[in-house]
Amino acid sequence: MFDALLEGIVNLGSIHSLLLLAAGSCVGLLFGAIPGLGGTTAVALLIPLTFGMEPWQAIILMGGVMAATSTGGSVSAILLNTPGIAPNAATTFDGYPLAQQGKAGMAIGAAATASAMGGVIGVISLVAVIPIMKAIVLLFTPPEFFMLAIFGMCAIAVSSGDRLLQGLITAVIGLMVGFVGYYDVTSTVRFDFGIPLLEDGVKLVPALIGLFAISEMINLAVKGGSISQDSSDVEISGVSAGVKEVFKNWSTMLVGSGYGTFIGAVPGVGGTVAAFLSYSTQAQRDPTPEIEYGKGNIKGVIAPESANNAKDGGSLIPTLAFGIPGSAETAVFLGVLILHGIEPGQKLLEDHQDLVFTLVVALTVSAVFATLIVLALAKYMALLTRISVHMLIPTVTVVALVGAFALNTEIGDVVIAFIFAFIGYFMIRFNYPRVTFTIAIVLGSITELSFHQSMLIADDQMSIFFTRGLSLTLLALTILSLAFPTFRRKMKERKEAKLETEQ
Amino acid sequence: MRIPEHRRPSALYILIVLAVVVLFIATSYQYKLTDRMFPLMVGYFALPLLIMDLLALTDSKIGEKISIFFSAKTPEKVDEDADQTVRSLKQELMIFVWMGTLVFGIYLIGFLPCTPVFVYCWMKYRGGYSVRQSAYLAIGTIVFVYVLFEILLQYELYPGIFLYWYG
Amino acid sequence: MFSKIITGAVALSAVAMVAAVPAQAQSFPKKNITFLIAYGPGGGFDTITRKLAPFLKKHLGGKVNIVPKNLPGGRGKKAAAFLAKRKADGSHIMMFNMPGHAMPNIIGEEAGYDVRKMDWLGRVAQFRYIIVVSAKKSKYQTIQDVLKAKSQIKIPITGPGTTGYLASAILWNALGVKPKYITGYKSSSRYSLGVIRGDGDLTILAKGSFKKYVSSKKKKQAAFKDLKPILEITNGKSEFGVPTTGEMGQKDLAILGGDRIIGTTPGTPKAIKDRLAKAVWDSVNDPEFVAWGKKVGRPVAPLNSEDATKLVGTLYSYYIQYKDVLAASNKKTR
């Protein structure tokens, strides 16, 4: 294994390889930052370029792209409340309020640093678990998927704090959105109302573009001014302060990276869930924050950003173990390997260990490289928040709509983005949490599917959920996460009572 | 039991969502058991939540209780903590019309003509910028979109409904 | 006199038309050709289309580009309907998934295209199925174990009405086994994983997809660490040394599988169609493409335009026998 690692480093050692990696990194940043494009599109579009390359060169280019997208996506999440790719959605909750307070530089600094750290930790974990990776992938069967989804939704609903009732409402509405379209268990198309576009369900990316980007533009248009409410001449910098915050809150970053790696390893769940879970766990671990979560707490940026980058390493675990893609990006990446005559799966690790480690090294270096670029430019990018809304609104709206279209070259997706823009605007206006809504769209179909599959496997015996170790553990975690806020409140009351009697 | 004037828009919003949920439940009943099980569960779970949310807006005793149970705040405190931005319905409608026109325009004649026209009109008529400034940004945006999507990425940007089917 | 002029004009225009046809063929292709992919990036169709595109370019003279374009939606229907509505000038082609793309036509669903009317250019590849069990967890280690099984066999698979499900249903029906299907897996790699981790007992898998579960270091049986074949659907000899459906006397079943056939808009002028069909044939037989297919476990299976058209007809009439099975699973209401 060590030889292979060395070969990986050697492969990356030439100027030519480094240029390839840098190019991949820049493409990844750009595609990550523009909503609707994302890493999958970037990798797919670069395929023809790799035809003339050696396999390891193609891997360096693709690795560069994959490691950089979520770093790029965090920038638009923070500056424009627009998750560049879906896993950046959780970053908007605290990143954008920070930008509104004139602390965009700090938020970007923290996000980029957390991304690099998460990326590196994810890759290291990947290498560390190679001997046991099959066991990890096999841990998750339908009952575990079900419990994981339930846990995710409960943990996130609870984190909506004093808007709990409204959080629950948006969660159930999100679930309803998730039911639209083709259902794999019965092959039935539901809630399509005869519209062909809805047959495939509401796609996440156009929905997120509407829900976050365009709704925010509508909101700004109604309010006027500029994104940064802080009109004083405070210099927009603080980038280095953001970098320091990550190391100050290293446990947040570590937990986030752990979530990213672990959930990334489960095929079909993905970075969005990892980022949301990391965010809500952080909010729960920190019961008395100096700044409320959702109002610009820097830890609310570090948690999701370390998770969504760590998932790049994690999602390679099922790929290397069984040749099964852990995410949409790795699916296209597998396609690239096949195009180059390399069969993924068992043989990849047996016959092409050098290529595997070339990818590992490329992912690591690109994660760091992308972060350095973002850190270098953060100061200038943050100026975007000072621009008058009347320049920002039309340009962002148009580019976001083009992005919604570009995903599948489907005009209907533009209409979906528009509809979700309204939903999103009313959620902002009447203060209904968008956190629970988003996660419910993602987790809704997993919950239903894994429940029905579990019932098929167990011949309708509910006991399947309670007789398996991991599924039970997840259940216990769910109960804990629900009981936690009540427990916290009681402790607080007791403390206050004690103080009163002492006086 | 009545809903105070300033909470009426919120109440209307909840009623609309309630109507959607009822439609959702009604639709669910046409599906087979496996297909309607989860949708119905979620639908019937949504109803009491929405009704509680509506009650929490009223000036009644029960409304206050609900509000305190879920948020540890009285309805008055919730009002205080809410976003205080003044939003006139006229202003909101105006912006919906702008955005709606853009999307409809894209649907009819495609991205390429709509992009500069929308940017120009917004800057000129909503932002009050000069003709020259508006034109610069409009051209800048369309060049960005065209170069990135059409040239570099080789997307065929949607050309409008007529050209899409008959072009 | 007048009629003479007319006759003359008709004759002249006929000559012009005849002359125009080769001219059209010679000038084709003038513009880039879009190679539609009915699914998203990353799947088998995406990969093989992208690999084939440069070969098509080469065999069409190398002057125009063949541009692969993903148009996913409606489980493949959207792209096929899009292709059917193009101008019939050879500007768009697509690799069809048979019999999958024929399913909406068979059950009489509105699809926006009809596989019986498409212009077929030729087949690129085909795949045939094997039955696999978990090498470690399954109670059944041979096909005999399955046939003699007392308890119900459980099969993880994609949803009812999909090709994998249908092939399973036809196969087990013919072998007299009544299994229970655990549906809902999104792809064959997902349900293979389901078998490995013990969600069910066995499943059906394309041979090409199976190869990634085979270790290269060890020979034969020891190479099957996760999944193990127990039955091959073929009338020939088994590649893995397991029993075949042919040996079991089920010769009809050998049709089960998948064919990747390139088609274009119905009504494409013959000259253009022939030119495209020849390019497809030459590309699929290009030694470099053949070698690639062999290397990645997706061997080519060329068929010319005429035979491919016949094959589509055969498949259609075979699967329409199972219309009821298909339609029942696609029914929405109770």
mmCIF file of C-alpha atoms in Angstrom, chain A residues 40 44 47 51 134 137-138 140-142 145 182 184-189 192 199-200 267-268 322-324 331-332 335 338-347 350-351 408-410 449 453 455-457 459, chain C residues 41-42 47 50-51 54 69-75 77-78 154 159-160 162 180-186 189-190 193 196-197 199 208 211-217 225-226 292 295-298 329-330 332:
data_model
loop_
_atom_site.group_PDB
_atom_site.id
_atom_site.type_symbol
_atom_site.label_atom_id
_atom_site.label_comp_id
_atom_site.label_asym_id
_atom_site.label_seq_id
_atom_site.Cartn_x
_atom_site.Cartn_y
_atom_site.Cartn_z
ATOM 1 C CA THR A 40 -21.588 15.968 -11.672
ATOM 2 C CA ALA A 44 -19.426 14.898 -17.318
ATOM 3 C CA ILE A 47 -14.985 13.675 -20.189
ATOM 4 C CA PHE A 51 -9.870 10.970 -24.175
ATOM 5 C CA LYS A 134 -16.798 -3.655 3.033
ATOM 6 C CA VAL A 137 -20.982 -0.468 3.578
ATOM 7 C CA LEU A 138 -22.802 -3.648 4.551
ATOM 8 C CA PHE A 140 -26.598 -0.251 6.352
ATOM 9 C CA THR A 141 -29.628 -2.254 5.258
ATOM 10 C CA PRO A 142 -33.184 -0.908 4.772
ATOM 11 C CA PHE A 145 -31.756 3.559 6.359
ATOM 12 C CA TYR A 182 -42.222 7.824 -9.469
ATOM 13 C CA ASP A 184 -39.654 2.676 -6.933
ATOM 14 C CA VAL A 185 -41.333 0.083 -4.727
ATOM 15 C CA THR A 186 -44.566 -0.063 -6.711
ATOM 16 C CA SER A 187 -43.495 1.663 -9.947
ATOM 17 C CA THR A 188 -46.398 4.057 -9.523
ATOM 18 C CA VAL A 189 -46.323 7.717 -10.441
ATOM 19 C CA ASP A 192 -48.132 14.227 -10.880
ATOM 20 C CA GLU A 199 -43.181 12.082 -13.146
ATOM 21 C CA ASP A 200 -39.547 12.219 -12.002
ATOM 22 C CA PRO A 267 -24.758 4.919 -0.924
ATOM 23 C CA GLY A 268 -27.838 6.959 -1.711
ATOM 24 C CA PHE A 322 -18.048 -2.886 -4.511
ATOM 25 C CA GLY A 323 -17.827 -0.590 -7.506
ATOM 26 C CA ILE A 324 -21.023 1.110 -6.366
ATOM 27 C CA ALA A 331 -21.107 7.628 -10.582
ATOM 28 C CA VAL A 332 -19.805 9.808 -13.390
ATOM 29 C CA GLY A 335 -17.962 6.173 -16.031
ATOM 30 C CA ILE A 338 -14.719 2.594 -17.677
ATOM 31 C CA LEU A 339 -14.129 4.861 -20.669
ATOM 32 C CA HIS A 340 -10.432 4.465 -20.002
ATOM 33 C CA GLY A 341 -10.789 0.713 -19.953
ATOM 34 C CA ILE A 342 -10.601 0.307 -16.190
ATOM 35 C CA GLU A 343 -13.237 -1.852 -14.582
ATOM 36 C CA PRO A 344 -14.274 -0.496 -11.171
ATOM 37 C CA GLY A 345 -15.015 -2.766 -8.233
ATOM 38 C CA GLN A 346 -12.915 -5.557 -6.778
ATOM 39 C CA LYS A 347 -10.313 -5.275 -9.471
ATOM 40 C CA GLU A 350 -6.364 -5.270 -6.663
ATOM 41 C CA ASP A 351 -4.941 -4.275 -10.023
ATOM 42 C CA ASN A 408 -31.237 18.729 -17.144
ATOM 43 C CA THR A 409 -31.801 21.177 -20.007
ATOM 44 C CA GLU A 410 -35.414 21.162 -18.921
ATOM 45 C CA LEU A 449 -38.794 3.454 0.557
ATOM 46 C CA GLN A 453 -38.434 -2.533 1.823
ATOM 47 C CA MET A 455 -41.500 -4.754 5.594
ATOM 48 C CA LEU A 456 -40.943 -6.816 2.442
ATOM 49 C CA ILE A 457 -37.730 -8.286 3.825
ATOM 50 C CA ASP A 459 -42.635 -10.303 5.958
ATOM 51 C CA PRO C 41 -24.476 11.017 -16.630
ATOM 52 C CA GLY C 42 -22.656 8.069 -15.107
ATOM 53 C CA THR C 47 -20.547 5.591 -20.866
ATOM 54 C CA ARG C 50 -19.661 8.751 -25.011
ATOM 55 C CA LYS C 51 -17.181 6.075 -25.984
ATOM 56 C CA PRO C 54 -15.678 9.730 -31.485
ATOM 57 C CA LYS C 69 -26.241 15.006 -24.716
ATOM 58 C CA ASN C 70 -27.966 13.735 -21.577
ATOM 59 C CA LEU C 71 -31.724 14.164 -21.619
ATOM 60 C CA PRO C 72 -32.909 12.155 -18.636
ATOM 61 C CA GLY C 73 -36.540 12.026 -17.607
ATOM 62 C CA GLY C 74 -39.523 9.706 -17.410
ATOM 63 C CA ARG C 75 -37.175 6.703 -17.150
ATOM 64 C CA LYS C 77 -39.216 8.235 -22.282
ATOM 65 C CA LYS C 78 -38.439 11.928 -22.507
ATOM 66 C CA LYS C 154 -36.764 -13.444 -1.808
ATOM 67 C CA GLY C 159 -39.709 -1.799 -9.351
ATOM 68 C CA PRO C 160 -42.465 -3.791 -11.082
ATOM 69 C CA THR C 162 -38.789 -2.583 -15.138
ATOM 70 C CA LYS C 180 -41.341 -12.747 -3.356
ATOM 71 C CA TYR C 181 -39.916 -9.560 -4.849
ATOM 72 C CA ILE C 182 -38.333 -6.944 -2.651
ATOM 73 C CA THR C 183 -38.783 -3.977 -4.959
ATOM 74 C CA GLY C 184 -37.653 -0.383 -4.822
ATOM 75 C CA TYR C 185 -33.915 -0.615 -5.501
ATOM 76 C CA LYS C 186 -32.921 2.139 -7.869
ATOM 77 C CA SER C 189 -25.784 -2.202 -8.371
ATOM 78 C CA ARG C 190 -28.107 -1.293 -5.497
ATOM 79 C CA LEU C 193 -25.583 -4.870 -2.788
ATOM 80 C CA ILE C 196 -24.553 -9.257 -0.693
ATOM 81 C CA ARG C 197 -25.784 -7.890 2.625
ATOM 82 C CA ASP C 199 -31.774 -8.343 2.102
ATOM 83 C CA GLY C 208 -21.263 -7.284 -17.705
ATOM 84 C CA LYS C 211 -17.804 -8.768 -13.615
ATOM 85 C CA LYS C 212 -17.005 -5.989 -11.189
ATOM 86 C CA TYR C 213 -17.737 -8.351 -8.304
ATOM 87 C CA VAL C 214 -15.201 -10.851 -9.527
ATOM 88 C CA SER C 215 -11.715 -10.776 -8.108
ATOM 89 C CA SER C 216 -8.929 -10.924 -10.676
ATOM 90 C CA LYS C 217 -6.333 -12.506 -8.438
ATOM 91 C CA LYS C 225 -16.038 -13.343 -2.909
ATOM 92 C CA ASP C 226 -19.283 -11.393 -2.738
ATOM 93 C CA TRP C 292 -12.362 -1.603 -25.408
ATOM 94 C CA LYS C 295 -11.589 -5.052 -21.778
ATOM 95 C CA VAL C 296 -14.399 -3.551 -19.700
ATOM 96 C CA GLY C 297 -16.730 -6.553 -19.930
ATOM 97 C CA ARG C 298 -19.162 -4.983 -22.381
ATOM 98 C CA SER C 329 -47.928 -3.459 -12.134
ATOM 99 C CA ASN C 330 -48.327 -0.065 -13.773
ATOM 100 C CA LYS C 332 -52.280 3.446 -10.446
#
